[in-house]
Amino acid sequence: MQILEAEHICKSFDRTEVLKDISFSLEKSQVLSIIGSSGSGKTTLLRCLNFLETPDQGIIRVKGETVFDGSDASYLKESMIRKNRLHFGMVFQSFNLFPQYTALRNVMLAKELQAKARPDYKEKKKQILEEIRAEAEELLRQMGLEDRMGNYPHQLSGGQCQRVAIARALALKPDILCFDEPTSALDPELTGEVLRVMKELAAQKMTMIIVTHEMTFARDVSDQVLFMDEGYVLEHGSPDEVFGDPKEERTKQFLSHFFAS
Amino acid sequence: MDLFLEQLPVVIKSLNIGFLQTLKLFFATLLGALPLGLAISFGSRSRISIIRYIFKVFIWIIRGTPLMIQLLIIYYFPGLVLHNAIWGGDEAGRFAASAIAFIINYACYFSEIFRGGIQSIPVGQDEAGLVLGMTKSQIFFKVKLLQMVKRILPPISNEILTLVKDTSLARIIALQEIIWAGQAFMKGSQGISGAIWPLFFTAVYYLVCNGLLTIVLGRCEKKLEFFV
């Protein structure tokens, strides 16, 4: 069963076509890496899945259920978008943690706000908040941050911030976790600790889409690799196919910068 | 010297009464202008260009003309032109007119500071809130507001100190604030005339008041230093 199907996604900014008829699908528990040069449309594709950009055309289905259809305006309603984007979690290149909250509160906040809409919130407020806190603490422990829960983002290293951001995204239990160049703002040492956490998530069968320039990581962790160039998907296959035996000249040229053979 | 000591208690009492009126106008202006300024800042950032345009022109007029003229217009216009003296001729009427003029004037200045504060918050904060399923108002109140307050506190503090001194402009419509009270002793009041020193004393009131405000506002800034 495909957990995600994207069909004929198109997106333009003014007259610049950034995504030109992108289609792909992803199975549950798989890891998809999207690679390609800057400006190829990788990030825009990820942002379309999270509805940070609205595709001009195309259909997105999650677990068989349509969450976006470019020909049906009812999918553009704010409440609809807010509900549907929760299928996806998002981890940003620049972390985007909330600076005035501790690591723990960063992870808890969205869940707390959601809980307020529950009909039994008033009666069981204490118990609900206790559960949310326990879950958040457990997630931060998984990220190796048990002694950093009370710290504010500015007191954390970039790698720690990014792991808090991953925990924050996981707190809402998304079906698919998206990463937008999660290590591009980090030095090699900090990159290592974030990639380790992502590998663990892959091992725990989290479905993930990763936009990355870490080619070795993409080759090692992914089940599928998608190579994008100028708004098109040029190559789509297993890491062995894309990295080992690329069909297109452009792919070879791009990869030659990473793997000197 | 004897005369001075004799006059001093009379003058101080009178200045105290005047300063109370000054403080009333100050707090009324803050209480009204802060929320109104926030509303105007939303208006001037509206997605509808007509609304944005109207707000911009309004801000331009208010910031582009002297507060003293605005006081005169708000106080005299209803009576002179509409033949309906809504303010009445007493101190309460003059206070109401002053407060409204000050609130509108300061709200426009505040709104521009708020606008700068809102725009200075990285768009990543909105996006992080959105992908976590938050509504626009949750993002504003739970994510952006405190960051905004931290950034605008220094310029707002500036405006607040200026406001303390600007309240003296209300004297133009005979609001009996502290400078009005001090000046009264030049023209003759309670048996004292030709005395200019009470006017100098008013400066001490402003100085002490702004000194205290500087300390309080400095503490607020300090309180927000826990995050960057």
XYZ file of C-alpha atoms in Angstrom:
489
model
C 0.000 0.000 0.000
C 1.368 3.404 -0.972
C 1.364 5.831 1.923
C 1.983 8.812 -0.369
C 1.066 9.409 -3.964
C 1.880 12.664 -5.695
C 0.628 13.070 -9.243
C 1.430 15.740 -11.792
C 2.488 18.384 -9.282
C 3.177 21.731 -10.975
C 4.207 24.951 -9.332
C 5.251 28.323 -10.727
C 6.357 31.494 -9.015
C 5.283 34.337 -11.269
C 6.554 33.119 -14.626
C 9.228 30.774 -13.304
C 8.187 27.141 -13.436
C 9.774 25.492 -10.424
C 8.008 22.128 -10.520
C 7.089 20.648 -13.876
C 4.756 17.696 -13.654
C 6.249 15.807 -10.714
C 4.854 12.378 -9.890
C 6.122 9.854 -7.400
C 4.890 7.534 -4.707
C 6.239 6.173 -1.486
C 5.528 3.056 0.536
C 5.047 3.046 4.250
C 8.270 2.807 6.283
C 10.388 3.750 3.309
C 12.942 6.510 3.149
C 12.991 8.684 0.051
C 15.912 11.016 -0.555
C 15.553 13.894 -2.963
C 18.835 15.084 -4.399
C 19.782 17.653 -6.996
C 21.465 20.985 -7.383
C 20.231 24.170 -5.733
C 17.257 25.602 -7.562
C 16.182 22.225 -8.947
C 12.882 22.398 -7.038
C 13.594 19.918 -4.214
C 12.671 22.250 -1.396
C 9.622 23.584 -3.225
C 8.381 20.028 -3.661
C 8.742 19.384 0.062
C 7.015 22.676 0.869
C 4.126 21.707 -1.403
C 3.632 18.501 0.572
C 3.453 20.548 3.778
C 1.197 23.143 2.114
C 3.673 25.910 2.783
C 3.307 26.384 -0.964
C 0.138 25.591 -2.841
C 0.710 23.545 -6.001
C -0.879 25.016 -9.129
C -1.940 21.582 -10.301
C -1.769 17.992 -9.230
C -3.111 15.544 -6.709
C -1.631 14.444 -3.388
C -2.966 11.372 -1.623
C -1.985 10.074 1.781
C -2.992 6.497 2.666
C -5.329 6.558 -0.315
C -7.147 9.655 0.889
C -6.918 12.771 -1.266
C -5.448 15.664 0.711
C -4.972 17.973 -2.219
C -6.479 18.274 -5.660
C -5.511 21.277 -7.748
C -8.837 21.172 -9.598
C -10.927 21.333 -6.405
C -10.866 24.631 -4.492
C -12.332 23.064 -1.348
C -8.870 21.722 -0.541
C -7.630 25.298 -0.213
C -9.744 26.137 2.825
C -7.562 27.043 5.778
C -9.173 24.555 8.137
C -8.794 21.816 5.503
C -5.142 22.610 4.948
C -4.493 22.714 8.678
C -5.994 19.266 9.121
C -4.309 17.712 6.084
C -0.831 19.048 6.667
C -0.711 17.117 9.949
C -0.090 13.991 7.870
C 3.341 15.501 7.343
C 5.967 16.609 9.801
C 8.594 19.099 8.745
C 12.152 19.690 9.863
C 13.712 22.883 8.523
C 17.253 23.693 7.548
C 17.331 26.580 10.046
C 15.523 24.615 12.828
C 12.973 27.399 13.421
C 12.646 26.559 17.094
C 10.611 28.961 19.216
C 13.298 30.948 21.077
C 11.197 31.894 24.109
C 10.404 28.282 25.032
C 12.604 25.579 26.487
C 13.411 22.485 24.451
C 10.646 20.623 26.279
C 8.038 23.353 25.726
C 8.992 23.525 22.048
C 8.068 19.861 21.745
C 4.896 20.179 23.841
C 3.399 23.422 22.523
C 1.516 22.245 19.425
C 0.168 19.208 21.257
C -1.043 21.390 24.124
C -2.842 23.714 21.731
C -4.467 20.726 20.035
C -5.546 19.308 23.375
C -7.461 22.490 24.192
C -9.944 21.574 21.464
C -10.730 18.218 23.095
C -14.210 18.040 24.659
C -12.850 16.455 27.854
C -10.009 18.996 28.191
C -11.520 20.889 31.100
C -12.249 17.795 33.186
C -8.979 16.003 32.566
C -6.699 18.946 31.958
C -4.046 17.865 34.414
C -3.914 14.295 33.202
C -3.804 15.321 29.528
C -0.974 17.782 30.087
C 0.886 15.185 32.112
C 0.631 12.731 29.198
C 1.828 15.321 26.713
C 4.783 16.153 28.911
C 5.697 12.486 29.393
C 5.580 11.882 25.631
C 7.692 14.948 24.934
C 10.261 13.901 27.522
C 10.426 10.427 26.023
C 10.994 11.889 22.526
C 13.789 14.137 23.774
C 15.363 11.149 25.525
C 15.287 9.263 22.220
C 17.082 12.212 20.668
C 19.753 11.965 23.372
C 18.700 15.249 24.968
C 17.559 14.094 28.422
C 19.805 16.642 30.137
C 18.870 19.489 27.778
C 15.097 19.591 28.214
C 15.094 22.771 30.297
C 17.457 24.676 28.019
C 16.416 27.458 25.676
C 17.373 27.158 21.987
C 20.132 29.772 22.254
C 21.803 27.607 24.902
C 21.945 24.607 22.541
C 24.319 23.708 19.729
C 23.009 23.559 16.174
C 22.927 19.784 16.287
C 20.983 19.804 19.551
C 18.561 22.383 18.136
C 17.939 20.227 15.095
C 17.280 17.191 17.283
C 14.780 19.216 19.327
C 13.153 20.196 16.035
C 12.917 16.530 15.037
C 11.327 15.685 18.394
C 8.906 18.585 17.946
C 7.829 17.243 14.561
C 7.506 13.682 15.886
C 5.334 14.819 18.802
C 2.364 15.171 16.445
C 2.865 11.614 15.159
C 2.987 12.454 11.457
C 2.583 9.709 8.858
C 5.509 11.085 6.909
C 8.407 13.118 8.275
C 9.978 15.586 5.848
C 13.480 17.012 6.208
C 14.577 20.077 4.268
C 18.379 19.969 4.155
C 18.475 19.248 7.887
C 22.249 19.383 8.186
C 23.139 22.184 5.786
C 23.561 24.683 8.636
C 25.761 22.346 10.702
C 29.467 21.568 10.834
C 30.561 17.978 10.074
C 30.614 16.921 13.719
C 27.105 18.195 14.438
C 25.929 16.815 11.098
C 26.997 13.369 12.314
C 24.832 13.469 15.428
C 21.752 14.558 13.465
C 22.266 11.921 10.785
C 22.641 9.275 13.497
C 19.246 10.205 14.900
C 17.732 10.071 11.423
C 19.224 6.635 10.832
C 17.636 5.429 14.064
C 14.282 6.762 12.899
C 14.708 4.902 9.620
C 15.498 1.743 11.554
C 12.289 2.278 13.557
C 10.405 2.277 10.230
C 9.481 5.942 10.166
C 8.418 7.010 6.693
C 10.694 9.866 5.672
C 11.350 12.216 2.780
C 14.748 13.838 2.978
C 15.989 16.690 0.824
C 19.724 16.517 1.264
C 23.185 17.176 -0.087
C 24.631 14.375 2.062
C 25.098 11.856 -0.746
C 26.742 9.129 1.318
C 23.907 9.340 3.836
C 21.308 9.254 1.058
C 22.948 6.192 -0.451
C 23.156 4.366 2.876
C 19.761 5.135 4.364
C 17.338 5.526 1.460
C 15.076 2.972 -0.106
C 14.440 5.305 -3.006
C 16.321 8.211 -4.461
C 14.863 10.930 -6.622
C 17.164 13.137 -8.643
C 15.655 16.468 -9.630
C 16.910 18.929 -12.184
C 15.265 22.152 -13.307
C 11.883 21.160 -11.979
C 11.820 17.641 -13.446
C 12.426 14.251 -11.906
C 15.307 12.988 -14.017
C 16.007 9.811 -12.127
C 13.995 7.734 -9.691
C 15.028 4.392 -8.295
C 16.900 2.510 -5.631
C 20.143 4.035 -4.354
C 22.060 1.384 -6.288
C 20.320 2.358 -9.506
C 20.633 6.121 -9.088
C 24.116 6.247 -7.591
C 25.566 3.103 -9.177
C 24.128 3.251 -12.647
C 22.594 6.640 -13.447
C 20.898 6.787 -16.846
C 21.016 10.485 -17.534
C 24.135 12.417 -18.373
C 23.027 15.242 -16.037
C 22.826 12.827 -13.090
C 26.316 11.502 -13.773
C 27.635 15.008 -14.007
C 25.994 15.994 -10.700
C 27.126 12.888 -8.843
C 30.673 13.166 -10.129
C 31.136 16.064 -7.700
C 30.467 13.765 -4.774
C 31.837 10.353 -5.612
C 35.217 10.495 -7.260
C 35.628 7.055 -8.723
C 13.758 83.670 51.775
C 10.948 83.913 54.273
C 8.536 84.650 51.489
C 9.775 81.620 49.541
C 9.258 79.316 52.526
C 5.822 80.751 53.012
C 4.870 80.214 49.351
C 6.480 76.790 48.950
C 3.721 74.635 50.516
C 1.053 76.436 48.494
C 2.978 75.934 45.295
C 3.801 72.275 45.981
C 0.169 71.507 46.733
C -0.896 73.124 43.510
C 1.803 71.371 41.485
C 0.811 68.032 43.001
C -2.752 68.513 41.833
C -1.486 69.462 38.381
C 0.818 66.477 38.246
C -2.029 64.147 39.125
C -3.804 65.387 36.014
C -0.581 64.876 34.028
C -0.371 61.285 35.253
C -4.032 60.648 34.472
C -3.519 61.807 30.907
C -0.338 59.747 30.652
C -1.959 56.479 31.767
C -5.151 57.062 29.801
C -3.038 57.569 26.667
C -0.974 54.417 27.236
C -4.034 52.318 27.989
C -5.795 53.493 24.841
C -2.908 53.920 22.426
C -1.224 50.537 22.898
C -4.202 48.390 21.779
C -5.340 50.959 19.196
C -1.789 51.051 17.842
C -1.809 47.266 17.470
C -5.096 47.456 15.561
C -3.739 50.195 13.293
C -0.593 48.167 12.651
C -2.784 45.296 11.425
C -4.691 47.732 9.224
C -1.519 49.108 7.702
C -0.443 45.549 6.871
C -3.810 44.497 5.447
C -3.799 42.336 2.341
C -6.509 44.578 0.882
C -4.677 47.483 -0.721
C -7.494 50.023 -0.226
C -7.526 49.410 3.529
C -3.755 49.550 3.679
C -3.831 52.817 1.752
C -6.426 54.404 4.026
C -4.418 53.504 7.128
C -1.190 54.789 5.600
C -2.781 58.146 4.763
C -4.242 58.386 8.269
C -0.848 57.667 9.850
C 0.750 60.196 7.518
C -1.688 62.943 8.567
C -1.397 62.234 12.289
C 2.367 61.949 12.289
C 2.745 64.826 9.859
C 0.900 67.478 11.843
C 1.623 68.864 15.320
C -0.108 67.217 18.238
C -0.935 70.716 19.459
C -3.013 71.404 16.334
C -4.719 68.047 16.716
C -5.646 68.952 20.290
C -7.123 72.260 19.151
C -9.074 70.670 16.320
C -10.497 67.863 18.439
C -11.478 70.258 21.205
C -12.887 73.165 19.186
C -14.075 71.601 15.918
C -17.341 70.082 17.243
C -18.437 73.352 18.864
C -17.286 75.802 16.198
C -18.193 73.925 13.046
C -20.868 71.429 14.017
C -22.377 73.737 16.642
C -22.366 70.877 19.078
C -19.904 71.391 21.916
C -19.696 67.741 22.838
C -16.839 68.240 25.298
C -18.546 70.755 27.575
C -16.517 73.566 29.053
C -15.333 71.924 32.244
C -12.127 70.155 33.221
C -13.647 66.699 32.554
C -14.499 67.738 28.995
C -11.023 69.105 28.400
C -9.527 65.911 29.778
C -11.662 63.714 27.509
C -10.710 65.750 24.440
C -7.026 65.681 25.422
C -7.068 61.945 26.035
C -8.639 61.264 22.642
C -6.156 63.459 20.799
C -3.234 61.863 22.618
C -4.508 58.311 22.112
C -4.936 58.789 18.367
C -1.577 60.508 18.009
C 0.411 57.981 20.035
C -1.429 55.013 18.542
C -0.084 56.015 15.133
C 3.492 56.152 16.391
C 3.057 52.879 18.278
C 1.531 51.220 15.215
C 4.645 51.874 13.170
C 6.807 50.422 15.934
C 4.537 47.363 16.126
C 4.652 46.970 12.352
C 8.436 46.997 12.448
C 8.367 44.470 15.297
C 6.041 42.066 13.495
C 7.989 42.293 10.257
C 11.309 41.688 11.998
C 10.296 38.188 13.097
C 11.682 35.589 10.685
C 9.114 33.942 8.435
C 10.466 30.597 9.671
C 8.576 31.134 12.923
C 5.282 31.334 11.010
C 6.190 28.296 8.962
C 7.183 26.255 12.007
C 3.837 27.095 13.595
C 1.911 26.299 10.421
C 3.446 22.855 9.887
C 2.609 22.078 13.517
C -1.045 22.713 12.698
C -1.380 25.996 14.570
C -3.911 28.618 13.561
C -2.808 32.112 12.569
C -3.945 33.543 15.893
C -2.180 30.810 17.877
C 1.000 31.606 15.966
C 0.610 35.301 16.733
C -0.146 34.965 20.425
C 1.871 31.877 21.366
C 4.870 32.237 19.086
C 5.397 35.758 17.819
C 3.978 38.157 20.402
C 6.653 37.772 23.076
C 9.457 37.902 20.497
C 7.860 41.062 19.157
C 7.532 42.627 22.617
C 11.208 41.979 23.246
C 12.189 43.722 20.030
C 9.927 46.744 20.357
C 10.501 47.466 24.031
C 13.436 49.893 23.504
C 11.647 52.070 20.900
C 8.391 51.919 22.884
C 10.261 53.030 26.006
C 11.463 56.043 24.062
C 7.906 56.969 23.121
C 6.714 56.495 26.698
C 9.302 58.936 28.053
C 8.373 61.436 25.354
C 4.701 61.005 26.210
C 5.295 62.046 29.843
C 6.631 65.381 28.617
C 4.187 65.759 25.716
C 1.238 65.772 28.136
C 2.136 69.429 28.810
C 0.805 70.255 25.331
C -2.729 69.783 26.679
C -2.302 73.159 28.347
C -3.226 74.684 24.965
C -6.852 73.755 25.656
C -6.428 74.780 29.309
C -6.158 71.294 30.772
C -4.874 71.938 34.272
C -1.798 69.768 34.156
C 1.408 70.553 35.998
C 2.859 73.250 33.730
C -0.488 75.004 33.683
C -0.410 74.861 37.500
C 3.139 76.231 37.649
C 2.446 78.999 35.189
C -0.566 80.139 37.172
C 1.736 81.631 39.804
C 3.186 84.039 37.249
C -0.184 85.540 36.524
C -1.408 85.461 40.054
C -2.978 82.586 41.907
C -3.702 81.997 45.561
C -2.086 85.324 46.465
C 1.150 84.605 44.574
C 1.987 86.482 41.386
C 5.072 87.145 39.318
C 6.756 83.963 40.580
C 8.558 82.057 37.874
C 10.314 79.529 40.094
C 7.252 77.238 40.443
C 7.564 76.647 36.713
C 11.149 75.486 37.175
C 9.984 73.120 39.899
C 7.773 71.303 37.418
C 10.889 70.044 35.666
C 11.792 68.096 38.812
C 8.461 66.263 38.655
C 9.089 65.230 35.036
C 12.642 64.232 35.822
C 11.709 62.032 38.784
C 8.792 60.472 36.911
C 10.913 59.614 33.880
C 13.677 58.356 36.144
C 11.273 55.866 37.724
C 9.896 54.859 34.320
C 13.421 54.290 33.013
C 14.076 51.910 35.902
C 10.796 50.022 35.395
C 11.242 49.721 31.619
C 14.855 48.652 32.112
C 13.654 45.865 34.421
C 11.165 44.735 31.774
C 13.951 44.525 29.213
C 16.029 42.558 31.688
C 13.147 40.142 32.274
C 13.074 39.339 28.557
C 16.757 38.549 28.404
C 16.123 34.867 29.098
C 15.827 34.217 25.360
C 17.564 35.530 22.282
